[in-house]
Short mmCIF file of C-alpha atoms in Angstrom, two decimals:
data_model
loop_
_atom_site.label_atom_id
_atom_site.label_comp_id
_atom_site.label_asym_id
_atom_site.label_seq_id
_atom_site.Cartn_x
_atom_site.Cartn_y
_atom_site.Cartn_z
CA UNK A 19 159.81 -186.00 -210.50
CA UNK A 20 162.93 -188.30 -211.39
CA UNK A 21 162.41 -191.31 -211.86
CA UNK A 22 164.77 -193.90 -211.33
CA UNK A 23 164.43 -197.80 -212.48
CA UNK A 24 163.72 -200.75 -210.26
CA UNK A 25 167.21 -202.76 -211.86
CA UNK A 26 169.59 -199.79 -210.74
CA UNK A 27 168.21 -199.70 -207.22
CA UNK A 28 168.52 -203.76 -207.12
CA UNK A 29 171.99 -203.87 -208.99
CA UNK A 30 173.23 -200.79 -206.32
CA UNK A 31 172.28 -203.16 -203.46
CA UNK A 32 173.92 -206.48 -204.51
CA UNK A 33 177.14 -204.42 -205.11
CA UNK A 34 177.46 -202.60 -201.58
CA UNK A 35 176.35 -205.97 -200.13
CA UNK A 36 179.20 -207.58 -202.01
CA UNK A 37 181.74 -205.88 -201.49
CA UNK A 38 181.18 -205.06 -197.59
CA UNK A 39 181.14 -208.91 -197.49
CA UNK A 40 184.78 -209.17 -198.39
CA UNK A 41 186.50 -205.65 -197.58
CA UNK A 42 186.53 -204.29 -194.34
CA UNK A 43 185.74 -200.65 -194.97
CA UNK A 44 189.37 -197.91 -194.45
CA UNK A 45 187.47 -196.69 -191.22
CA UNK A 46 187.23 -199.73 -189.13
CA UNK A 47 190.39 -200.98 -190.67
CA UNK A 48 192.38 -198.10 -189.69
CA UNK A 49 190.92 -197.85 -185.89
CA UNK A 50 191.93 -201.42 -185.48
CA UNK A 51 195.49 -200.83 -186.55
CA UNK A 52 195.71 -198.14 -183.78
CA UNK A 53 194.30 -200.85 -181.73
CA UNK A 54 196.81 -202.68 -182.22
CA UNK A 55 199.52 -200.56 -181.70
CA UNK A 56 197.60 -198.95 -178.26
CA UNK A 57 197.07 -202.44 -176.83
CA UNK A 58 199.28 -203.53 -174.15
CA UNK A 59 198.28 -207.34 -173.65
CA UNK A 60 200.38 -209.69 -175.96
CA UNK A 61 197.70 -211.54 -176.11
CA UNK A 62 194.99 -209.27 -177.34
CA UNK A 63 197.49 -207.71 -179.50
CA UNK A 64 198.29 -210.64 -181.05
CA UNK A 65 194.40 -211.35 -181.75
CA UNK A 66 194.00 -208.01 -183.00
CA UNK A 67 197.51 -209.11 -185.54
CA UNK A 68 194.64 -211.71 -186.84
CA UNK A 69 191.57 -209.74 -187.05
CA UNK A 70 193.87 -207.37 -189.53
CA UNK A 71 195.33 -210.66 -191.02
CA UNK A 72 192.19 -212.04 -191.86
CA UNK A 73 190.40 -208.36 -193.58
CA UNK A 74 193.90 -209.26 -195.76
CA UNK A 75 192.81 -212.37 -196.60
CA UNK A 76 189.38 -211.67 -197.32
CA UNK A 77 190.04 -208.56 -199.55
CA UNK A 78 192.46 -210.33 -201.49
CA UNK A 79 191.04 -213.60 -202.01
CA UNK A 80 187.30 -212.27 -201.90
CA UNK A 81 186.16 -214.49 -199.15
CA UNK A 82 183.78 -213.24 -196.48
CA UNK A 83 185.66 -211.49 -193.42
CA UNK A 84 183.48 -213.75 -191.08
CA UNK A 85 181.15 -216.60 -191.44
CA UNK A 86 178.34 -214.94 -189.87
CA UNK A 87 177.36 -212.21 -192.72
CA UNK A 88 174.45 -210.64 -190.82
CA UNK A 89 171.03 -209.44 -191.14
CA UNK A 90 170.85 -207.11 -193.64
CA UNK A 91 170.08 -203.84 -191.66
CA UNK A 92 169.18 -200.56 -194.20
CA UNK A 93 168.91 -197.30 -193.43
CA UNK A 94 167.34 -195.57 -196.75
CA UNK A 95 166.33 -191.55 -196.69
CA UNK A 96 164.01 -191.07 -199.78
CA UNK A 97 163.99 -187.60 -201.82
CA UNK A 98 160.65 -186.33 -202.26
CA UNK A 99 161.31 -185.86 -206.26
CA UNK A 100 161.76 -189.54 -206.82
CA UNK A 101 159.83 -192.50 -207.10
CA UNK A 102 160.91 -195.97 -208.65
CA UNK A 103 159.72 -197.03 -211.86
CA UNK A 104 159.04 -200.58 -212.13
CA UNK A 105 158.27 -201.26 -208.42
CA UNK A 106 158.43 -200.77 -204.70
CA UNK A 107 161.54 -199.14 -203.25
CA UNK A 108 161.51 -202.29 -200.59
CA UNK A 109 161.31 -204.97 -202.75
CA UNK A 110 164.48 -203.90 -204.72
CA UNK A 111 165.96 -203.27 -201.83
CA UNK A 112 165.05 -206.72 -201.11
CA UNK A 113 165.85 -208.22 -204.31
CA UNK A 114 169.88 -206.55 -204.03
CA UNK A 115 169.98 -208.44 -200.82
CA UNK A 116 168.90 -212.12 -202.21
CA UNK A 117 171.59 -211.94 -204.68
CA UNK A 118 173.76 -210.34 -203.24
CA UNK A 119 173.92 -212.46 -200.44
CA UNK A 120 173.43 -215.19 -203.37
CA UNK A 121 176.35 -213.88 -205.26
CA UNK A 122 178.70 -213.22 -202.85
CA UNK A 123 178.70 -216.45 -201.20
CA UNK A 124 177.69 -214.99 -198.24
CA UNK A 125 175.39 -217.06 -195.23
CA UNK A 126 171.31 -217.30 -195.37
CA UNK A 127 171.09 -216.19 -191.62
CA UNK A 128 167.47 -215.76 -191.54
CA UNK A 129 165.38 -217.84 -189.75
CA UNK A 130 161.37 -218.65 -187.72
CA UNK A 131 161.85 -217.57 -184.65
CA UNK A 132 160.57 -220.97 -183.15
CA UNK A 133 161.12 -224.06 -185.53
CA UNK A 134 164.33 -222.44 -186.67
CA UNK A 135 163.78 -222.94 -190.06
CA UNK A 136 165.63 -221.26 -192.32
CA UNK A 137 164.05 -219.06 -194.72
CA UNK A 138 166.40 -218.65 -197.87
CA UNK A 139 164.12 -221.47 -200.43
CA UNK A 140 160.79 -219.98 -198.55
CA UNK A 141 160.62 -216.03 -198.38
CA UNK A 142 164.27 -215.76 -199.99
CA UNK A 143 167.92 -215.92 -199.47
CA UNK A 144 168.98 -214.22 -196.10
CA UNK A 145 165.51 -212.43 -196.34
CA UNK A 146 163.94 -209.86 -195.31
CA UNK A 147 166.12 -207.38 -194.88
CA UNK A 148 165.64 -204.63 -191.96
CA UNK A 149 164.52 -201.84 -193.96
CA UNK A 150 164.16 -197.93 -191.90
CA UNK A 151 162.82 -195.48 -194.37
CA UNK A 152 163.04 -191.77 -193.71
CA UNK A 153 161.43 -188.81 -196.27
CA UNK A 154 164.08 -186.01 -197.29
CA UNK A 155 164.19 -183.05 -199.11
CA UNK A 156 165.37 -183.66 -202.90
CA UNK A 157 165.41 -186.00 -205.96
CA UNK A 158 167.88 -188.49 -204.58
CA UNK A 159 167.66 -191.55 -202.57
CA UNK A 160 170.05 -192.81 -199.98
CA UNK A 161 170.76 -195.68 -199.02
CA UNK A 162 173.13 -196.76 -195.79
CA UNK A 163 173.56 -200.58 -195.31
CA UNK A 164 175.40 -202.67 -192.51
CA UNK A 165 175.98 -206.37 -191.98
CA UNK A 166 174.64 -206.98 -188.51
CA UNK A 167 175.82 -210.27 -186.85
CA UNK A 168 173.85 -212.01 -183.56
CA UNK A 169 176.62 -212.14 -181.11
CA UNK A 170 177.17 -208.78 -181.49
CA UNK A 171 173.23 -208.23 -181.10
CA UNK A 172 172.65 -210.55 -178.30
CA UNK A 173 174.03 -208.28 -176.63
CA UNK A 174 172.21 -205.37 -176.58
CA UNK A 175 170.11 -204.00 -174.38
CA UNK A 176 167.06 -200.99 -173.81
CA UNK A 177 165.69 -199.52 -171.10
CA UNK A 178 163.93 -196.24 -170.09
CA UNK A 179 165.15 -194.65 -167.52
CA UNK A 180 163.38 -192.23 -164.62
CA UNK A 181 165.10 -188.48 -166.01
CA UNK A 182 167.02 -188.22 -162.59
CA UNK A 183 169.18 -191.42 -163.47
CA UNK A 184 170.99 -187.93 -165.84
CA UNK A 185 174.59 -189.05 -167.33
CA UNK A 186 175.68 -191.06 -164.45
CA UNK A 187 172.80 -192.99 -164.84
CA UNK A 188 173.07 -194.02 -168.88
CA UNK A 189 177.03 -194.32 -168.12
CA UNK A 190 176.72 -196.63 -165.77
CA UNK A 191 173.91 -198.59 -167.60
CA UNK A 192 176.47 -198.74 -171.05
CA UNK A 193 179.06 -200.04 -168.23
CA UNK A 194 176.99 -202.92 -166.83
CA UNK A 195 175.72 -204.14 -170.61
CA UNK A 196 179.54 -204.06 -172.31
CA UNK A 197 181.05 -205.20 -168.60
CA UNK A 198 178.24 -208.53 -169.26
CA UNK A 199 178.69 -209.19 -172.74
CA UNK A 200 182.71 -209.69 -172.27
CA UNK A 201 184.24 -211.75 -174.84
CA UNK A 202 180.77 -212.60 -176.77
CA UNK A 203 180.53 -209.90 -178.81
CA UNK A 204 184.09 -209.91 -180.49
CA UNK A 205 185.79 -207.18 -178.98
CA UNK A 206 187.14 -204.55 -180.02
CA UNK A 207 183.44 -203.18 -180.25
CA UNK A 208 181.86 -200.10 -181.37
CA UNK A 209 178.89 -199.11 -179.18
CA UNK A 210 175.71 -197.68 -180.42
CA UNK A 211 173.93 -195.40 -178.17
CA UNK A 212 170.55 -194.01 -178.52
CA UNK A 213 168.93 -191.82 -175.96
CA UNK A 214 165.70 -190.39 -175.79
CA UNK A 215 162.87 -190.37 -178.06
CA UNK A 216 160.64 -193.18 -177.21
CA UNK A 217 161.45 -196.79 -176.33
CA UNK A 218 161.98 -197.16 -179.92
CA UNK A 219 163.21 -194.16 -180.96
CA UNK A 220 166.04 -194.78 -178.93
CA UNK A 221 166.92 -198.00 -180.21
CA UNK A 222 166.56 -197.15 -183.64
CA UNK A 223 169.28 -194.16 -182.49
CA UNK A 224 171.64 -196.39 -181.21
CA UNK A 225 171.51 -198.98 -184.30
CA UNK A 226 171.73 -195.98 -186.49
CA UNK A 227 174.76 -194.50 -184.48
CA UNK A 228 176.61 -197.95 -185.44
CA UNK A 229 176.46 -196.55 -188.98
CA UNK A 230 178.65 -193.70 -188.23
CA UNK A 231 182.05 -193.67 -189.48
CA UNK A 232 184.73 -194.78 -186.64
CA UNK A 233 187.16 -191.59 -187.11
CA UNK A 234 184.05 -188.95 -186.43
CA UNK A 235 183.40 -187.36 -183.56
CA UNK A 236 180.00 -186.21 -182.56
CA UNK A 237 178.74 -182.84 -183.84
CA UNK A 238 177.24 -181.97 -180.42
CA UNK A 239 180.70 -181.43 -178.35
CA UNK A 240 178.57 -182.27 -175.08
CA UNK A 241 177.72 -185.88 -176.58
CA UNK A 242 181.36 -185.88 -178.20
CA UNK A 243 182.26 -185.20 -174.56
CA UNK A 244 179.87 -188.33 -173.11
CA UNK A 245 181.28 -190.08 -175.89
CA UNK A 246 184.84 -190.26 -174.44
CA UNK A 247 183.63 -190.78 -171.32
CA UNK A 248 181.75 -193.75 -171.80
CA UNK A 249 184.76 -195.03 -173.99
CA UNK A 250 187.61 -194.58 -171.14
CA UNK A 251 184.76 -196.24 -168.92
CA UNK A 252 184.54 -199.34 -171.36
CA UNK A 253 188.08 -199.94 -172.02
CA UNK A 254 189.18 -199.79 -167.91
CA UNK A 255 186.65 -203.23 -167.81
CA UNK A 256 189.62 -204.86 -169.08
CA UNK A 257 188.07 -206.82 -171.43
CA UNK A 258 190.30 -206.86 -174.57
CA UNK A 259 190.29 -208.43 -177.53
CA UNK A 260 187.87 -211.28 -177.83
CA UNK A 261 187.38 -211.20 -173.95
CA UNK A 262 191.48 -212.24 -173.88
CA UNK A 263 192.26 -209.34 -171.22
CA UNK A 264 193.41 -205.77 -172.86
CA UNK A 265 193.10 -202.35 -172.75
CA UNK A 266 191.16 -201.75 -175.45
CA UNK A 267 187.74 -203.72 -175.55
CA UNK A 268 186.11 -200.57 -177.43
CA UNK A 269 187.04 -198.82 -180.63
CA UNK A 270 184.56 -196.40 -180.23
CA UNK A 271 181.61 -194.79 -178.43
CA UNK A 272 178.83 -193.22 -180.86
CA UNK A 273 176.02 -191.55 -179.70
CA UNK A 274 172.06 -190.26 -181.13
CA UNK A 275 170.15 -188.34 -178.65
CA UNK A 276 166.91 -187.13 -179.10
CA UNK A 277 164.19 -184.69 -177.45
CA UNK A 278 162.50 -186.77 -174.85
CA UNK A 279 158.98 -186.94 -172.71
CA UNK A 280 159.08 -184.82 -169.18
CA UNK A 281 158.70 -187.93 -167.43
CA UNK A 282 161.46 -190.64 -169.22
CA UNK A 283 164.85 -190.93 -170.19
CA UNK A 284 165.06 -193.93 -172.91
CA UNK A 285 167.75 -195.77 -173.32
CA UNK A 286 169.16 -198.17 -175.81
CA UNK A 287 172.77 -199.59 -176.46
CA UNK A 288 173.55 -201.46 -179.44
CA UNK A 289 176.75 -203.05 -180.13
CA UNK A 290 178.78 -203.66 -182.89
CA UNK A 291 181.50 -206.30 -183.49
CA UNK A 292 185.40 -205.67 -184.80
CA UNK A 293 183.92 -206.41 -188.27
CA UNK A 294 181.98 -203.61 -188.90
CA UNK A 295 180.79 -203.75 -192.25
CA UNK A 296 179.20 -200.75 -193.14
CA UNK A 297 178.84 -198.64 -196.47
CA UNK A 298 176.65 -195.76 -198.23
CA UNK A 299 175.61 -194.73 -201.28
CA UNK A 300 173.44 -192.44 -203.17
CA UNK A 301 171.68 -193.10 -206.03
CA UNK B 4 202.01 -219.23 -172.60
CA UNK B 5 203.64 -222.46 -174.93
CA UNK B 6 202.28 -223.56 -178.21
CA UNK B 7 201.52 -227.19 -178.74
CA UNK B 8 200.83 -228.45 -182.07
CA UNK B 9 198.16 -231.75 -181.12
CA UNK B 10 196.21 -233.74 -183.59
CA UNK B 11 192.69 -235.48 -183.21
CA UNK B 12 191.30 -237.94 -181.35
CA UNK B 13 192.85 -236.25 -178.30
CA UNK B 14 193.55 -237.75 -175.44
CA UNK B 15 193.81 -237.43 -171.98
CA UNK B 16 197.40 -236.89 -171.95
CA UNK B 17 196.80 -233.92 -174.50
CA UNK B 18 193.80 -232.21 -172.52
CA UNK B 19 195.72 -232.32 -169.35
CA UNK B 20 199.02 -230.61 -170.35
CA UNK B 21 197.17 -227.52 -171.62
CA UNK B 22 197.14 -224.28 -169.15
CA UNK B 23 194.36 -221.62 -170.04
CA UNK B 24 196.31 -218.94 -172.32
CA UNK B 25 198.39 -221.86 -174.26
CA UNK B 26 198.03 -221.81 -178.04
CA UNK B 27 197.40 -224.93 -179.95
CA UNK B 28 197.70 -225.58 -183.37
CA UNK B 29 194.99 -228.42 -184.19
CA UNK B 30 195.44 -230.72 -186.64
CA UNK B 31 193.27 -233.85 -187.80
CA UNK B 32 189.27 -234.47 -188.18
CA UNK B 33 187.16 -231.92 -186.32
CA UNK B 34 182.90 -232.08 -185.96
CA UNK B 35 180.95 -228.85 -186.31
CA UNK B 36 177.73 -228.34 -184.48
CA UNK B 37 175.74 -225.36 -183.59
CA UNK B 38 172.04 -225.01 -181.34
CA UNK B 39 170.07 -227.46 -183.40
CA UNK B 40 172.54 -229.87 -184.04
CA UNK B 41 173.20 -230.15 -180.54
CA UNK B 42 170.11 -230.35 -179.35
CA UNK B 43 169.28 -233.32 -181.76
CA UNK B 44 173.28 -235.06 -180.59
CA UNK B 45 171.95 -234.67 -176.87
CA UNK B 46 168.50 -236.48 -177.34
CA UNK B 47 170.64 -239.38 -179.18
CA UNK B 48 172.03 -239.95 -176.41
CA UNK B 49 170.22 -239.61 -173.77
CA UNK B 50 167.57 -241.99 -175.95
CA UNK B 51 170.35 -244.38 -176.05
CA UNK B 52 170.79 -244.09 -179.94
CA UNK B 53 174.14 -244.45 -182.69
CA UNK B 54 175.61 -240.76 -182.89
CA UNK B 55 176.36 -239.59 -186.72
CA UNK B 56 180.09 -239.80 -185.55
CA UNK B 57 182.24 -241.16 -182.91
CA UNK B 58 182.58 -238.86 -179.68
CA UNK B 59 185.60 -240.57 -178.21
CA UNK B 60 188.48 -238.03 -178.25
CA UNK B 61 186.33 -235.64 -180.50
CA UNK B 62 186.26 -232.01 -180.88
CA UNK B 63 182.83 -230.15 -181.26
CA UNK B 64 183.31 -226.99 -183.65
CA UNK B 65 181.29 -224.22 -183.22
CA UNK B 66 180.47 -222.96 -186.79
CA UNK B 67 178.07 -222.13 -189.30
CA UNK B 68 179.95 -221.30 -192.09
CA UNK B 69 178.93 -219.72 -195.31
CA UNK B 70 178.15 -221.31 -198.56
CA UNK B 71 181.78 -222.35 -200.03
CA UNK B 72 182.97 -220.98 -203.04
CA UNK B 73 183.87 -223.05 -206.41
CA UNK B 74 186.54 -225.27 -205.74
CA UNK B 75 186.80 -224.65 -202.05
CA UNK B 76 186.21 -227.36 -199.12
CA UNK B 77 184.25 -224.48 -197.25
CA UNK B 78 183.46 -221.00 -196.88
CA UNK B 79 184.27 -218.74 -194.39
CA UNK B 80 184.51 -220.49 -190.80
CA UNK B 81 185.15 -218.79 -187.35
CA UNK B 82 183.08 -219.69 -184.14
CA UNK B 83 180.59 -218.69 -182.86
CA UNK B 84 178.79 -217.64 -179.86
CA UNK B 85 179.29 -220.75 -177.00
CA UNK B 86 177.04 -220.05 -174.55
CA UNK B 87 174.19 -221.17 -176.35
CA UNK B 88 176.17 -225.10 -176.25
CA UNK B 89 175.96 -224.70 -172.33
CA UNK B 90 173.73 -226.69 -171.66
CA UNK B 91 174.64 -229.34 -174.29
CA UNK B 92 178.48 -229.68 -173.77
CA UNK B 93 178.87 -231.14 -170.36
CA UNK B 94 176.73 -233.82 -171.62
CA UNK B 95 179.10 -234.40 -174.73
CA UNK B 96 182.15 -234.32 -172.69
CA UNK B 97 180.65 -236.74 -170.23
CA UNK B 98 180.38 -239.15 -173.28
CA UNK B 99 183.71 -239.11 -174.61
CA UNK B 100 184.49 -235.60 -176.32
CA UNK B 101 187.29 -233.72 -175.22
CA UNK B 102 187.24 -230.31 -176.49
CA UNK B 103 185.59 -227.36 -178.28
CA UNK B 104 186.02 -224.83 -179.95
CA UNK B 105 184.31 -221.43 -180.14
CA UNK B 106 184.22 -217.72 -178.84
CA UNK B 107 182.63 -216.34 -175.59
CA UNK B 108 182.47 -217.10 -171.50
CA UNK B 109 180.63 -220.52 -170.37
CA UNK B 110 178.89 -221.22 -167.59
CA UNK B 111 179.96 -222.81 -163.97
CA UNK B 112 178.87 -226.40 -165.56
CA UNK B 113 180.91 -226.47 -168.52
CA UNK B 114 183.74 -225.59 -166.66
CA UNK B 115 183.30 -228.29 -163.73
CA UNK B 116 182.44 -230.65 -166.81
CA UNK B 117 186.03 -229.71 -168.37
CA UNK B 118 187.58 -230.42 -165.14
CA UNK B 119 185.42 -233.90 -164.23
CA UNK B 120 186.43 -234.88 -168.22
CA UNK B 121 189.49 -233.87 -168.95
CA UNK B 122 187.84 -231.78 -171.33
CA UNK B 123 189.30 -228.27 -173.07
CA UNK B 124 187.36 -225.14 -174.39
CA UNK B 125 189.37 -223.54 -177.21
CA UNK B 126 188.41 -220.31 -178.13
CA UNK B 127 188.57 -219.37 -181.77
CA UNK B 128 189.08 -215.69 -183.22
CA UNK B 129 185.81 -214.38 -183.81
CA UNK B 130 185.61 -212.44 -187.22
CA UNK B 131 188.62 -214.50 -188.65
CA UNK B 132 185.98 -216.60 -190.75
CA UNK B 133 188.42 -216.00 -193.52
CA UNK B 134 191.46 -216.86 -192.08
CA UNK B 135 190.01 -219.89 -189.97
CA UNK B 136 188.63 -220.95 -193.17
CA UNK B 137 191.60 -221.09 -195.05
CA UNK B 138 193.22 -224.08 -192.52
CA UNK B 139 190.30 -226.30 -193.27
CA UNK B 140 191.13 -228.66 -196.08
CA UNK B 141 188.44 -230.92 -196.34
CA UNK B 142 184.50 -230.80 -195.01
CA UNK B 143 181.56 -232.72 -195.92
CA UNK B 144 178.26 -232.64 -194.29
CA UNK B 145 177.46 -235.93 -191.98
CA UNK B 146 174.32 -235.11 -190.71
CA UNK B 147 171.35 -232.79 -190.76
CA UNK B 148 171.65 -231.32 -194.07
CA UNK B 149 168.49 -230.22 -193.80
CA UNK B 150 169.83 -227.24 -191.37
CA UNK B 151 171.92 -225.81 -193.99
CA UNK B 152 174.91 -223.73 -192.49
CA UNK B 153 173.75 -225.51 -189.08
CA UNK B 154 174.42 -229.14 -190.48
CA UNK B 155 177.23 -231.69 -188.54
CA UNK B 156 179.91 -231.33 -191.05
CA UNK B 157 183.05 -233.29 -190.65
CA UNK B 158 186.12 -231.63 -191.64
CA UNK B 159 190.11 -231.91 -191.73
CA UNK B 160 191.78 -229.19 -190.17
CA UNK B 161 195.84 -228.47 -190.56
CA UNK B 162 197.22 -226.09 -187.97
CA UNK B 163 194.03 -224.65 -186.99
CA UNK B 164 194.64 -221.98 -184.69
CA UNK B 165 193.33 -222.15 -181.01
CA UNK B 166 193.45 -220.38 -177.47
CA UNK B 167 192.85 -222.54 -174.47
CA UNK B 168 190.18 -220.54 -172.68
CA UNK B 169 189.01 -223.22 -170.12
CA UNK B 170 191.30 -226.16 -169.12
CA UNK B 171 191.03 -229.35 -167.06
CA UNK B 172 192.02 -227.36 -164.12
CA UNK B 173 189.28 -224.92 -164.00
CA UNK B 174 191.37 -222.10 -165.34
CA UNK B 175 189.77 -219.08 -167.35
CA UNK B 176 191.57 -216.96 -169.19
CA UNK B 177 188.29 -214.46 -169.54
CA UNK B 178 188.66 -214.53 -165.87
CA UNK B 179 192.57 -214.25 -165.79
CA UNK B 180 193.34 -211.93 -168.84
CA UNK B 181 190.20 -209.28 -167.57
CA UNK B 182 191.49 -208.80 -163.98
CA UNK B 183 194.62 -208.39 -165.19
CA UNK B 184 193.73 -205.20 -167.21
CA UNK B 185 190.73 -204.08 -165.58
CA UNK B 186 191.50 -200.32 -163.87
CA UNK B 187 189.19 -200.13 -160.71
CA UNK B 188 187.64 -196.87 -160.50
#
């Protein structure tokens, strides 16, 4: 069994969550130069120019790319052949969040979901972070992690579907929530899928499926087919950058399907703004 | 499209030359205020009380920005969602303000409330907390500090750049720029 210490697991965390803070990772950067160049409003093209402008700024000055810095959202697969020595997995997964959030000047966005208090001098600074855990083969543990803002997630939308509504049916559905949202969600977007499973499952999919790196297509060449599908779809709306009117309101389309029950079609569609900050590493 | 470059208290005269799709470069003393803060603005005065600050020509700022760094005025500071002002801003603009800033559609009541009082909704770029940031020279917290990032800050802006979205004619350049691009199936 290795054995790996509490510290490294905390000091880990505060580093990815510092640096995603401040540099827009080569993925998203690069689809939003294409972007740029593909957009034929002025307008939007010219509010794509400052989206690019402003990942500059923030890389070389190391100020956050936007004021909202998110909910820490994790997605950590644990080896079998590991545990932590000096404490639980969560809470130093917890603890890299405080300070890094702490340390990298970043926003306490955490909040009751009624008085609105915030929580950063009660439970802790921009605490708790979303934490999905997932057992793997191995002695390793790794550990995915994405800034997740609230426009973006106001967003999104689930719902299960009878199994007839098929690919027309979930097309249409990913239509109507992106055609809605408009502006809100700071096109250009990256859409998170998730089908089947149940009604969690699939929104757990289509958070996960935000994590996916921008340039990939999907292994499964009939959801890499859905996938551009649903992306043509999304950018006819018109929507454009920050709702301004453009040809490109999406960046890209990922998908996570799973097996399903005989009588329901689940699904979920998370969204993701321009600044997705998103990282991995394994430990 | 022109640019104007306009600083604060604005006017009447400013509001009303603005078409939805101009850019303005703001310059001058800006409030921020988010959900709480504006709740707690709108029960001042509809109770009849002294706001923290004077609304007359004022723009509202939506933005929570994030903790500044040594040295800095502020943190990172793009808008955010405006929506969640709709039900607050027609009231503001009824009492004197004349514009705000954020990101996103409003409803039907902002609009009419922009056209009634000579108001304008500038949109921000949302993401550009960096950038935005950088044009803010001064900011100290007025009111609320107890709501953190959500506090009324007032700050100094120089050549803070803005979109019209919504203007005193009941243009929207959602409305305009979408239609324009949209490809009917």
């Amino acid at each position: 069994m290795r054995e790996i210490e509490f510290d490294v697991v905390v000091k880990a965390v505060k580093n990815m969550i510092m640096h995603c803070g401040t540099d827009l990772p080569q993925d998203t950067y690069m689809a939003l130069e294409e972007a740029m160049e593909a957009e034929k409003s002025p307008v939007s093209k010219e509010v794509i120019r400052q989206i690019l402008e402003n990942a500059d700024i923030a890389k070389d000055e190391k100020r956050p790319l936007c004021q909202d810095t998110g909910l820490a959202v994790f997605f950590v697969n644990v080896g079998e052949e590991v545990r932590i020595n000096g404490g639980l997995l969560r809470d130093a997964i917890n603890k890299g969040t405080e300070e890094g959030y702490t340390e990298g000047y970043l926003r306490a966005s955490t909040c009751e979901p009624f008085s609105r208090a915030n929580l950063k001098d009660t439970l802790g600074y921009n605490l708790p972070a979303i934490i999905h855990f997932d057992i793997v083969l191995g002695d390793k543990i790794d550990i995915e992690y994405a800034a997740k803002g609230g426009g973006s997630e106001n967003v999104s939308r689930a719902r299960v579907f009878p199994p007839a509504a098929g690919k027309d049916g979930i097309v249409e559905y990913v239509k109507e929530v992106i055609s809605d949202a408009g502006g809100n969600p700071c096109p250009p977007i990256t859409v998170g899928v998730g089908i089947g499973g149940t009604f969690e499952k699939a929104c757990i999919s289509s958070k996960h499926a935000l994590f996916r790196d921008l340039e990939t297509t999907n292994e499964d060449p009939e959801m890499a087919e859905l996938e551009a599908r649903m992306l043509h779809e999304i950018n006819n709306l018109g929507i454009g950058a920050m709702g301004m009117g453009g040809t490109k309101t999406a960046l890209a389309v990922h998908i996570e399907s799973n097996p399903c029950h005989i009588a329901s079609l689940p699904v979920s569609v998370n969204v993701q703004c321009h600044s997705s900050r998103h990282t991995h590493i394994t430990i | 499209m022109a640019t104007y470059t306009l600083t604060t208290p604005l006017t009447a005269e400013d509001t009303k030359q603005l078409v939805a799709g101009d850019t303005v470069l703001l310059n001058g003393t800006i409030f921020t205020a988010r959900d709480a803060a504006h709740s707690r603005l709108v029960a001042l005065i509809e109770a009849g009380e002294e706001l923290p600050f004077d609304l007359e020509g004022s723009i509202i700022y939506f933005v929570g920005p994030t903790p500044p760094k040594p040295g800095d005025p502020i943190g990172s500071a793009g808008p955010t969602t405006s929506y969640r002002m709709d039900s607050f801003s027609p009231t503001m603009l009824k009492n004197g303000s004349k514009g705000m800033i954020g990101k996103g559609k409003r409803n039907q009541a902002v609009k009419d409330a922009c056209v009634e009082y000579d108001g304008i909704y500038f949109g921000a770029t949302g993401g550009a907390g960096a950038l935005l940031g950088k044009q803010i020279r001064s900011a100290e917290v007025i009111a609320y500090p107890e709501l953190g990032p959500e506090a009324v800050r007032k700050i100094t802006v120089e050549d803070f750049p803005v979109t019209v979205v919504n203007d005193t004619k009941g243009n929207d350049i959602y409305q305009i720029g979408r239609a324009k691009y949209e490809v009917k199936a």
